[in-house]
Backbone as JSON, one array per atom type, in Angstrom:
{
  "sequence": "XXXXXXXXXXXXXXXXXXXXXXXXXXXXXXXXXXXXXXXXXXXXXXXXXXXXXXXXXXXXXXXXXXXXXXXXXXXXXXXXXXXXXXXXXXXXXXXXXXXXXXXXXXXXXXXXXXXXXXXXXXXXXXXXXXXXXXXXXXXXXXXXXXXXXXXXXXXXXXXXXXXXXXXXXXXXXXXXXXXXXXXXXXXXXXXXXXXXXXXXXXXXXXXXXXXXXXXXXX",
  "N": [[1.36, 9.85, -72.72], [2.84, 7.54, -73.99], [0.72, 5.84, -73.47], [-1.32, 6.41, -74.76], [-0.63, 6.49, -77.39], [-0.68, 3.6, -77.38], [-2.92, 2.95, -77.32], [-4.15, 3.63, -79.34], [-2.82, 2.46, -81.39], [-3.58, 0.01, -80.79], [-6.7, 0.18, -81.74], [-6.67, 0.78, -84.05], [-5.86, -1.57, -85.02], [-7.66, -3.77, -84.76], [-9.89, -2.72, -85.7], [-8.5, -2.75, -88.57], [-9.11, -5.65, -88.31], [-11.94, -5.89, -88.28], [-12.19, -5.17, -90.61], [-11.01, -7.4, -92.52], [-12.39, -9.24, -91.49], [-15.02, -9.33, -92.21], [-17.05, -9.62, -95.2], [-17.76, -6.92, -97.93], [-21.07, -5.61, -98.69], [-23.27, -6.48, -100.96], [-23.26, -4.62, -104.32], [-25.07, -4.19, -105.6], [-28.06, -5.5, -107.37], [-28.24, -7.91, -108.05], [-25.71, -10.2, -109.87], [-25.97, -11.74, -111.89], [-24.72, -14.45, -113.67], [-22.5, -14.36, -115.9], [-21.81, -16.12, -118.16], [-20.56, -16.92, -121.02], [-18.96, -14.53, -121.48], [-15.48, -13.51, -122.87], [-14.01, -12.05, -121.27], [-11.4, -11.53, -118.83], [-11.68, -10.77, -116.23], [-12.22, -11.39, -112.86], [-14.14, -11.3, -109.68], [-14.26, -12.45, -107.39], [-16.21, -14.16, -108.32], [-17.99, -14.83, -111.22], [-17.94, -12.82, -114.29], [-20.59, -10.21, -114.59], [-23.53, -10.2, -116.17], [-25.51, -7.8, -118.25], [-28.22, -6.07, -116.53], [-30.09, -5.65, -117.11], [-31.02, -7.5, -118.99], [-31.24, -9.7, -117.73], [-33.48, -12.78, -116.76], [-36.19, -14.5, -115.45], [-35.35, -17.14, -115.61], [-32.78, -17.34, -115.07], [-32.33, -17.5, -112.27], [-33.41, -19.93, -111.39], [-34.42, -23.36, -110.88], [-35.36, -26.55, -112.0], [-35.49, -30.1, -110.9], [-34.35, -31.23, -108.31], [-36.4, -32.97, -107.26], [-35.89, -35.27, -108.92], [-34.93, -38.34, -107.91], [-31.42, -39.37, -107.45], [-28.58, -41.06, -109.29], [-27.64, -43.81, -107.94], [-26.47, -45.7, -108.68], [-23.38, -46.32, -108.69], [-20.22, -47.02, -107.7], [-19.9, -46.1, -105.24], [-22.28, -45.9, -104.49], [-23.55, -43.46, -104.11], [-25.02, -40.48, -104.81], [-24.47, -37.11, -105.72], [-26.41, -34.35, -106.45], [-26.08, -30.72, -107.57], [-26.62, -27.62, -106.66], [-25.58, -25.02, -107.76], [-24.09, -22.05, -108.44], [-23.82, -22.95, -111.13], [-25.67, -23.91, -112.31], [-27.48, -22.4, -111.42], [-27.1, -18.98, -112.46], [-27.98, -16.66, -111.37], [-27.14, -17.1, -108.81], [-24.55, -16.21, -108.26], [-21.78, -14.41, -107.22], [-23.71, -14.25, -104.36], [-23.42, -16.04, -102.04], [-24.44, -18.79, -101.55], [-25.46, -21.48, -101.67], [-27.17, -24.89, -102.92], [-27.76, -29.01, -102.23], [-28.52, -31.95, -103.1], [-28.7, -34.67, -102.18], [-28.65, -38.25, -102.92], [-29.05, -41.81, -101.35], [-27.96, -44.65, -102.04], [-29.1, -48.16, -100.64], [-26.21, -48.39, -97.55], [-25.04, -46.86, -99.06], [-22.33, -44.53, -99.75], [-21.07, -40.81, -99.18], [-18.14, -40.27, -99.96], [-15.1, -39.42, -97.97], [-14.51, -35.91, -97.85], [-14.05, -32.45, -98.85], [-15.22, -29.1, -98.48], [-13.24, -26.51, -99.64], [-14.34, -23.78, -99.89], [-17.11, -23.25, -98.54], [-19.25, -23.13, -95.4], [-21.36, -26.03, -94.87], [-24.47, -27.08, -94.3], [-26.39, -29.98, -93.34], [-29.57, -31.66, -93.82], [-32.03, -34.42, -93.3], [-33.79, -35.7, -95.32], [-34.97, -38.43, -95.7], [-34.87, -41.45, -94.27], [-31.97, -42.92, -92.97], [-28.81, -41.87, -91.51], [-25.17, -41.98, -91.47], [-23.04, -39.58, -89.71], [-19.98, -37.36, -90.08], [-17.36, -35.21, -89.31], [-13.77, -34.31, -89.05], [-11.33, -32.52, -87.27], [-8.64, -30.16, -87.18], [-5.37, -31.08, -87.32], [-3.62, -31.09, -84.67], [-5.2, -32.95, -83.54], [-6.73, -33.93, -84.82], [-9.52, -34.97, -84.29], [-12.74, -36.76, -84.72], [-15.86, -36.29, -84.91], [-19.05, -37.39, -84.74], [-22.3, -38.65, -85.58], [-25.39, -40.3, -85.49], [-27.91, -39.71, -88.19], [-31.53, -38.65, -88.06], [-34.82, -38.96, -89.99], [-35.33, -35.7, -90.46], [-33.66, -34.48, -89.54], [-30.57, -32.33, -88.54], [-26.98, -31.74, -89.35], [-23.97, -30.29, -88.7], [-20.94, -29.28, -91.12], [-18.15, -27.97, -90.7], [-16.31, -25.5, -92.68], [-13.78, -26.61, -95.17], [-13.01, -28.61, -93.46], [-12.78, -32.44, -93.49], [-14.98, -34.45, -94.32], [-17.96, -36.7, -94.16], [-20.59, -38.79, -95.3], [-22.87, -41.66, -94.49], [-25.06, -44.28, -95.4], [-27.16, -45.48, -92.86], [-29.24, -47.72, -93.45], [-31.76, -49.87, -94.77], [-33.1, -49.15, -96.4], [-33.37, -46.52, -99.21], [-31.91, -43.5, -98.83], [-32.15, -40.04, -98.21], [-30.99, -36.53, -98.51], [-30.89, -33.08, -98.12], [-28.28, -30.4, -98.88], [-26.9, -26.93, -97.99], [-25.1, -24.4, -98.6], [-22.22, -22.43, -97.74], [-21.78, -20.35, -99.96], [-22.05, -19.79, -103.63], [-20.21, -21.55, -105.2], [-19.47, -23.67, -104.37], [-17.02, -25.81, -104.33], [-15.66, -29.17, -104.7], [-13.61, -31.68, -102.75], [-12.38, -35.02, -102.86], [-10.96, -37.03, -101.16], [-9.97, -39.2, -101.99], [-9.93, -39.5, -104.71], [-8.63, -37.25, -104.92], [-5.89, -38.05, -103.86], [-5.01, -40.09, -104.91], [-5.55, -40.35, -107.5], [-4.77, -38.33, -108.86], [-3.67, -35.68, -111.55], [-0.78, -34.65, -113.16], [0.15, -38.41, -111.85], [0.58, -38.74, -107.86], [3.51, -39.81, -106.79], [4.51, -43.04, -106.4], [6.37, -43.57, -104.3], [6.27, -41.17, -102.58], [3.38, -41.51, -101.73], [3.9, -44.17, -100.39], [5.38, -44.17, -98.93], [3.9, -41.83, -96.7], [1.76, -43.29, -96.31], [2.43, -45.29, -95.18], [2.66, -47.94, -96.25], [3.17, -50.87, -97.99], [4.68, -50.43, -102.03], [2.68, -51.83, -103.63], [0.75, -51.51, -102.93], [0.06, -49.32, -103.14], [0.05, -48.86, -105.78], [-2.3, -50.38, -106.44], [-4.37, -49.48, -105.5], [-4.24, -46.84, -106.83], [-5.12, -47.5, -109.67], [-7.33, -48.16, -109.45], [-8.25, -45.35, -109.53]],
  "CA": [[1.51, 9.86, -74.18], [2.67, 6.19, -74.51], [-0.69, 4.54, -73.38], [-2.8, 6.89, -75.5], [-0.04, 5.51, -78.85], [-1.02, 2.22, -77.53], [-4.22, 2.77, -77.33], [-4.27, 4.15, -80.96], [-2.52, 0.96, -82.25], [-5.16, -1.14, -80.76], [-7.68, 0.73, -82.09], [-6.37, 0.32, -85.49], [-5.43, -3.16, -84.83], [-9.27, -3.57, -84.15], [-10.48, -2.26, -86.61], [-8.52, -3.85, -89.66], [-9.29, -7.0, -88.17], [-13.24, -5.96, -89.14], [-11.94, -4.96, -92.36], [-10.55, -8.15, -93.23], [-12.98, -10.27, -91.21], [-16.08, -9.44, -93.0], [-17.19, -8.92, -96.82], [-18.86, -6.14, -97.96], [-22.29, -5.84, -99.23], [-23.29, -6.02, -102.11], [-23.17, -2.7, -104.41], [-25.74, -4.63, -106.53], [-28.96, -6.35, -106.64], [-28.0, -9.22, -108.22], [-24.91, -10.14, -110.76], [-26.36, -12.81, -113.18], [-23.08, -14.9, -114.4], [-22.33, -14.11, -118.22], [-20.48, -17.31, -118.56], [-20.03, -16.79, -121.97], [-18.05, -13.9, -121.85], [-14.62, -13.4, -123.09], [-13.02, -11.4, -120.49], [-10.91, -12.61, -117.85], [-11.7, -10.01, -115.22], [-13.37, -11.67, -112.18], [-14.7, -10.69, -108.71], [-14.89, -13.4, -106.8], [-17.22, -14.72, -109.09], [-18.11, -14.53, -112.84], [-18.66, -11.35, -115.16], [-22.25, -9.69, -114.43], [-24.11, -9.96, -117.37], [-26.16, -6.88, -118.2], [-28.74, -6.37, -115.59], [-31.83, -5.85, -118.13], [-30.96, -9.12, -119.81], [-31.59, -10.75, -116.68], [-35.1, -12.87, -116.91], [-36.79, -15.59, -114.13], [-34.63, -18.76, -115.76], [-31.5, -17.23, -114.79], [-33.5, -17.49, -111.11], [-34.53, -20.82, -111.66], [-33.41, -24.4, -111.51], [-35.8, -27.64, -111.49], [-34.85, -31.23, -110.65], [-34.39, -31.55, -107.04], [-37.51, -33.98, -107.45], [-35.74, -36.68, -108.93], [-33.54, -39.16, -107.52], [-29.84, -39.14, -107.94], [-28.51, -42.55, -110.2], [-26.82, -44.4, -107.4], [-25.81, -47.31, -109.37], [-21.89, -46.56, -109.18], [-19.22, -48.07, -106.51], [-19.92, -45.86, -103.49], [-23.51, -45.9, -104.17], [-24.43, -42.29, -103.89], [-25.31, -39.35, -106.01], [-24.7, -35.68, -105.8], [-27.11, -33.36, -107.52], [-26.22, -29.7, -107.25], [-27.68, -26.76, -107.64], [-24.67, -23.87, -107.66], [-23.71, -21.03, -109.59], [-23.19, -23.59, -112.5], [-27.05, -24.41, -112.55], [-28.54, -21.11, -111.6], [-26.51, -17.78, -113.13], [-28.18, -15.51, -110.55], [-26.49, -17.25, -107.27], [-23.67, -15.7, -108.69], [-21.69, -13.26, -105.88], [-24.99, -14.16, -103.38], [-22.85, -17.04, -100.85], [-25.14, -19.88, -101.11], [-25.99, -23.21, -102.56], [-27.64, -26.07, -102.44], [-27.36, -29.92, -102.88], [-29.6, -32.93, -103.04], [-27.88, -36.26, -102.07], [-29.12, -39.53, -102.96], [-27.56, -42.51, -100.8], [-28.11, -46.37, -101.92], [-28.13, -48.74, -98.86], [-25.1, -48.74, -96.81], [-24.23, -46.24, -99.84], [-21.46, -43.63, -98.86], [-20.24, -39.96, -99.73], [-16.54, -40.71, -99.64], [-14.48, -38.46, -97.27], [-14.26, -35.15, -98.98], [-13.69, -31.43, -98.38], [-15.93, -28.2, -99.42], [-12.97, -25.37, -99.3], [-15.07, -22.63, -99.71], [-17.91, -23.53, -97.92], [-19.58, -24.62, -94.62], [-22.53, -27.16, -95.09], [-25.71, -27.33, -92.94], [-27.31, -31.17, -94.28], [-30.98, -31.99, -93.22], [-31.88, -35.86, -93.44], [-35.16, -36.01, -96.01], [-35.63, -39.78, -95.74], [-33.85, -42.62, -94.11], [-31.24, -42.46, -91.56], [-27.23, -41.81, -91.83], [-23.77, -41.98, -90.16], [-22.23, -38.44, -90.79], [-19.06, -36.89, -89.5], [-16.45, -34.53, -89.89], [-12.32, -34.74, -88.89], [-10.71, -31.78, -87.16], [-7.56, -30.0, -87.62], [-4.33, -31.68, -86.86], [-2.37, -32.36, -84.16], [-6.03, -33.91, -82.79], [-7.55, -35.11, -85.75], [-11.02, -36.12, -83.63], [-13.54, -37.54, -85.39], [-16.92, -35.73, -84.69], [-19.83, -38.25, -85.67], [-23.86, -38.7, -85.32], [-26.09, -40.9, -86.36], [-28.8, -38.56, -88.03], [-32.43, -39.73, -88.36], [-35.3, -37.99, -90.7], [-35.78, -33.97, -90.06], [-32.08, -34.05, -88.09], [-29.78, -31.33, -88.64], [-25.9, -31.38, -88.8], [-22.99, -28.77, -89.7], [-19.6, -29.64, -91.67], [-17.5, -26.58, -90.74], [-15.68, -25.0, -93.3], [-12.45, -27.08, -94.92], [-12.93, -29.87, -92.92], [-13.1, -33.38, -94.05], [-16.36, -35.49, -93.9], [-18.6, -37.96, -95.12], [-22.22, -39.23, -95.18], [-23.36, -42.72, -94.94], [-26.87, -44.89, -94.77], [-26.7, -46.76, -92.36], [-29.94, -48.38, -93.49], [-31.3, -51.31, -95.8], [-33.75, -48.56, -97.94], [-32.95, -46.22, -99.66], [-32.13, -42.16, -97.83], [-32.35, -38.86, -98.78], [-30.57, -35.57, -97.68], [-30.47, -31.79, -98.56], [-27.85, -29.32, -98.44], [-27.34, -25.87, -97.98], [-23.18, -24.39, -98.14], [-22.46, -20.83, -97.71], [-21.0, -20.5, -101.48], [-22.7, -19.8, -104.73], [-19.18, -22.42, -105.73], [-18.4, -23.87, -102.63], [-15.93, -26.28, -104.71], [-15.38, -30.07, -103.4], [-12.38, -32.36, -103.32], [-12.91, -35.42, -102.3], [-9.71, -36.88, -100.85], [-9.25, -40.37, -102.28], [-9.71, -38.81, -105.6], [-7.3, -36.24, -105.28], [-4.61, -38.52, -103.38], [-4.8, -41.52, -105.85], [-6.06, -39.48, -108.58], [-4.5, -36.69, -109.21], [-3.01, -36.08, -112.84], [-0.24, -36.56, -113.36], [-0.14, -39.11, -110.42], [1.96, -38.14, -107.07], [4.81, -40.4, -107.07], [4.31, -44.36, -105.23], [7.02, -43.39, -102.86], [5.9, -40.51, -101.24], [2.28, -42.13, -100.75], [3.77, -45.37, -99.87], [6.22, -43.32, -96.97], [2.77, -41.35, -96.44], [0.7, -44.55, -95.74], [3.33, -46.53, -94.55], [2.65, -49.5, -96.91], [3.99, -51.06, -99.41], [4.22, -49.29, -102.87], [2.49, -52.5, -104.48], [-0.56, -51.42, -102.14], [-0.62, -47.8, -103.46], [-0.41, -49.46, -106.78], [-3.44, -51.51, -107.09], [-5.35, -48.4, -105.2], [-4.34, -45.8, -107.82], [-5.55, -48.52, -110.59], [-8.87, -47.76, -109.77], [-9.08, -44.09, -109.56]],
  "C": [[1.69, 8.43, -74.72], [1.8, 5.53, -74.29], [-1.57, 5.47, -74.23], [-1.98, 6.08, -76.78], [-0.33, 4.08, -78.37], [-2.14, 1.8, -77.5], [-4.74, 2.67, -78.64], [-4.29, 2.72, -81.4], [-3.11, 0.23, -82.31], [-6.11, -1.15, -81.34], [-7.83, 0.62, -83.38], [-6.36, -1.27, -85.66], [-7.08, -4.1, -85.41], [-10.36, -3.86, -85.67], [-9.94, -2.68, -88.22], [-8.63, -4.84, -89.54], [-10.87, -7.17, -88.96], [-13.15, -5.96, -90.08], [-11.85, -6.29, -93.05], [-11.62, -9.45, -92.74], [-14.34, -10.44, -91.99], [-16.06, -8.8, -94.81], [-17.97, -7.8, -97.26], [-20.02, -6.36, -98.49], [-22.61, -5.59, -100.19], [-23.63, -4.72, -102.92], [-24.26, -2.96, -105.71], [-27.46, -5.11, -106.47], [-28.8, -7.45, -106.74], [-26.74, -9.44, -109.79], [-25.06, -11.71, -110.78], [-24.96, -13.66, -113.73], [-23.36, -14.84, -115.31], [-21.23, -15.24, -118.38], [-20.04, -17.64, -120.02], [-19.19, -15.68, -122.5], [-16.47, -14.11, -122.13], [-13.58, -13.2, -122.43], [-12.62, -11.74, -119.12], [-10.85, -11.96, -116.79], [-12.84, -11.2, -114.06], [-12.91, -10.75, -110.28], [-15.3, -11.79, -107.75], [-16.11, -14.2, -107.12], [-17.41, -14.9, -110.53], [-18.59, -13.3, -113.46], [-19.78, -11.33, -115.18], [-23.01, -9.58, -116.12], [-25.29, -8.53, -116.95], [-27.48, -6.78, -117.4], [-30.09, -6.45, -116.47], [-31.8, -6.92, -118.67], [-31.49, -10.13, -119.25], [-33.11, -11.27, -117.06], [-35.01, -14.19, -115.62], [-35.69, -16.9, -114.6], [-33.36, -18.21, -115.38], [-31.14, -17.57, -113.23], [-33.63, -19.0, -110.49], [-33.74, -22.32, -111.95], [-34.49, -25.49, -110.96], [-35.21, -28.83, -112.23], [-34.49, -31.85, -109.4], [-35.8, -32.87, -106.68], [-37.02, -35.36, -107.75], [-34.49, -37.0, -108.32], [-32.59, -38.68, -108.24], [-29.7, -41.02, -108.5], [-27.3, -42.82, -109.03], [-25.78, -45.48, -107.57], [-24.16, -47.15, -109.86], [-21.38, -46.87, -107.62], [-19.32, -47.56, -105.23], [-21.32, -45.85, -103.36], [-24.25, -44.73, -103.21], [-24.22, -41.36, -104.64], [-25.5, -37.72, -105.58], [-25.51, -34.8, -106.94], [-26.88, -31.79, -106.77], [-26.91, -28.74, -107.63], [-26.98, -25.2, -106.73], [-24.81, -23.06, -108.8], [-23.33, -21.63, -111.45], [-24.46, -23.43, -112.77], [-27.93, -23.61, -112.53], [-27.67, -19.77, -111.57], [-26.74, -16.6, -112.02], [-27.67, -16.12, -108.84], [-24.91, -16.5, -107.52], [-22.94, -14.53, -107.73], [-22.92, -13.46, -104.63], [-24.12, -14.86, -102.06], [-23.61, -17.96, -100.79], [-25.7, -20.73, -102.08], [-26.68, -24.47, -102.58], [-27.31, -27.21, -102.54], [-28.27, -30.79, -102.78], [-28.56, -34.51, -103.03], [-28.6, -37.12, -101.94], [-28.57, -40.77, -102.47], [-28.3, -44.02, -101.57], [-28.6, -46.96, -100.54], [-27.27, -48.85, -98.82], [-24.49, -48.06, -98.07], [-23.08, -45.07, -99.09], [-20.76, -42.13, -100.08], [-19.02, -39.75, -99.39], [-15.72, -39.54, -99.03], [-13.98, -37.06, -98.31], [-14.2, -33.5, -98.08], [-14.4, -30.42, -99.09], [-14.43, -26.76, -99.11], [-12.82, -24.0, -99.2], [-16.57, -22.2, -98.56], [-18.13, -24.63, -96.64], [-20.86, -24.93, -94.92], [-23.37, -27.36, -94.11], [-26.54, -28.16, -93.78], [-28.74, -31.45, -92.93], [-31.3, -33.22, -93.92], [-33.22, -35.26, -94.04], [-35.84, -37.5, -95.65], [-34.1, -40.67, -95.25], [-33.08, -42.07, -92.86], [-29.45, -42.63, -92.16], [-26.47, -41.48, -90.87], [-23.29, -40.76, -90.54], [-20.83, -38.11, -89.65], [-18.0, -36.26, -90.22], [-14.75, -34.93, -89.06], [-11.65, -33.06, -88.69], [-9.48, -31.77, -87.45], [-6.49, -30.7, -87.14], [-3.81, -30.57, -85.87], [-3.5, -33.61, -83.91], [-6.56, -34.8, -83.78], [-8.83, -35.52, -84.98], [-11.81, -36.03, -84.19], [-15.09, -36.89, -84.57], [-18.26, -36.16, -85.15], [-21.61, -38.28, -84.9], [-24.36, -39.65, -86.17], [-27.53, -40.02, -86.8], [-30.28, -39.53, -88.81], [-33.43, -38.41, -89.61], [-35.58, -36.7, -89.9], [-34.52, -33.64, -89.24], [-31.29, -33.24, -89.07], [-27.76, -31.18, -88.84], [-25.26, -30.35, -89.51], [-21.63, -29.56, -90.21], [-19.21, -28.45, -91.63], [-16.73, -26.42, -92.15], [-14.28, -25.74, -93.89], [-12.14, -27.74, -94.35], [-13.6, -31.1, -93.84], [-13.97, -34.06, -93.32], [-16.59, -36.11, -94.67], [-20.27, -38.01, -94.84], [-22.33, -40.77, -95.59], [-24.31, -43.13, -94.52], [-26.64, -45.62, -94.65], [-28.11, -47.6, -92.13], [-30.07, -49.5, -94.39], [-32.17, -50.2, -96.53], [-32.98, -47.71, -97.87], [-32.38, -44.84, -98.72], [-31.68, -40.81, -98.99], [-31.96, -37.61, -97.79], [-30.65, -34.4, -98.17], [-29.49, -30.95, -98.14], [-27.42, -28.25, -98.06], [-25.75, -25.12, -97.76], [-23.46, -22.99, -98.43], [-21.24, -20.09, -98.9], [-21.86, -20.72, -102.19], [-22.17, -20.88, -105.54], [-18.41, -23.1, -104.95], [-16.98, -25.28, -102.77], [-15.81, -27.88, -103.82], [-13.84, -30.72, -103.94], [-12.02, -33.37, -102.35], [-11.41, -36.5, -102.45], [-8.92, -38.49, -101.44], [-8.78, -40.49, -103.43], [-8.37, -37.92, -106.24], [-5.66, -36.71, -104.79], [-4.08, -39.57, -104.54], [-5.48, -41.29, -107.46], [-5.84, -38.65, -109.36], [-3.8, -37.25, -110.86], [-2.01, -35.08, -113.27], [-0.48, -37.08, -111.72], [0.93, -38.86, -109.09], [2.22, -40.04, -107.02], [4.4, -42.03, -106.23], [5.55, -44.19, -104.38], [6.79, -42.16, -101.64], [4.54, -41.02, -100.96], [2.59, -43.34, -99.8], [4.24, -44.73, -98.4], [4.88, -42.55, -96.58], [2.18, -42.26, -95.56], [1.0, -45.41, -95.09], [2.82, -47.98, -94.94], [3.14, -49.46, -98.3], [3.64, -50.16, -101.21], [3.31, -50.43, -103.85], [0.65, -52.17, -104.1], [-1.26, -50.27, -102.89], [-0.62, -48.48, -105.12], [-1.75, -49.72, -107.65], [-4.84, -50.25, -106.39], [-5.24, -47.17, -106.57], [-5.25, -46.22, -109.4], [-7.02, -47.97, -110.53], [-9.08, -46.55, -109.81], [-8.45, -43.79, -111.44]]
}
């Protein structure tokens, strides 16, 4: 009798683990975002606009063609193309992006924490890498050339840089209609209001005249 109740338990055990490990499927064909609605009900996503309303531009997003304007201090350019840009990725899981690098431009250590990221090199060549969880922290890096492949897991911090003299080009592909970024120099020396110059300085272990002249610029 007690190994069949422990069998049970397992069995349950088991089985809300599927529950909670996967999402269900959709009960839809497609939920259009109504981003002009009123009502503050959501669903892991934005209010479905009426499904007959729907037409091909809701579908539909060009611009991936042109460059990104590199001409600011890290010398690279995100162009997306999420649930902001096309209404019908809306509840689907997936997104795209188009990154433009400078030379020796850089996408500054940052975090997607909704999404993981699968980037494909278009043009040029780049340093990429991501930063596991603590206690190890190890540093996971490639140099990727055109048609190369890497992954940024989920909530981990990375980067992208060209480590050439022209210009490079990347696409890429996150499993989020809003996969959200937050890009960590930003949000440390950035934030608003600002966190305090003594817990970054005890953070960084330097002086607070250091965290100073860093917060200045964000």
């Amino acid at each position: 009798m007690g190994n069949q109740i422990l069998l049970l338990i397992t069995f349950l055990a088991m089985t809300c683990a599927l529950v909670i490990a996967f999402e269900p499927s959709p009960l839809q064909d497609f939920c259009v975002a109504d981003t002009t609605s009123s009502g503050s009900y959501r669903i892991n996503g934005f209010p479905c606009l009426d499904s007959k309303l729907a037409t091909a531009e809701h579908f539909f997003f060009s611009g991936l063609h042109i460059p990104g304007n590199t001409s600011n201090p890290v010398g690279g350019k995100v162009t997306p193309v999420n649930v902001g840009q096309i209404p019908g990725l809306n509840t689907l899981g997936i997104s795209l992006a188009r990154i433009d690098y400078a030379p020796w431009g850089v996408i500054p250590p940052h975090t997607h924490p909704r999404a993981t990221e699968i980037l494909t090199v278009l043009e040029g060549s780049l340093n990429v890498g991501f930063v596991t969880s603590n206690p190890n922290n190890k540093l996971i890096s490639k140099v990727l050339n055109k048609g190369d492949v890497f992954v940024f897991p989920v909530g981990l911090v990375h980067y992208q840089q060209n480590v050439g003299n022209g210009i490079a080009i990347s696409l890429s592909s996150l499993s989020s209609q809003n996969p959200g970024v937050n890009t960590i120099a930003n949000a440390v020396f950035g934030s608003n209001p600002a966190i305090s110059e003594d817990v970054l300085a005890k953070s960084f272990q330097v002086d607070k005249s250091v965290i100073s002249s860093i917060q200045a610029k964000f």
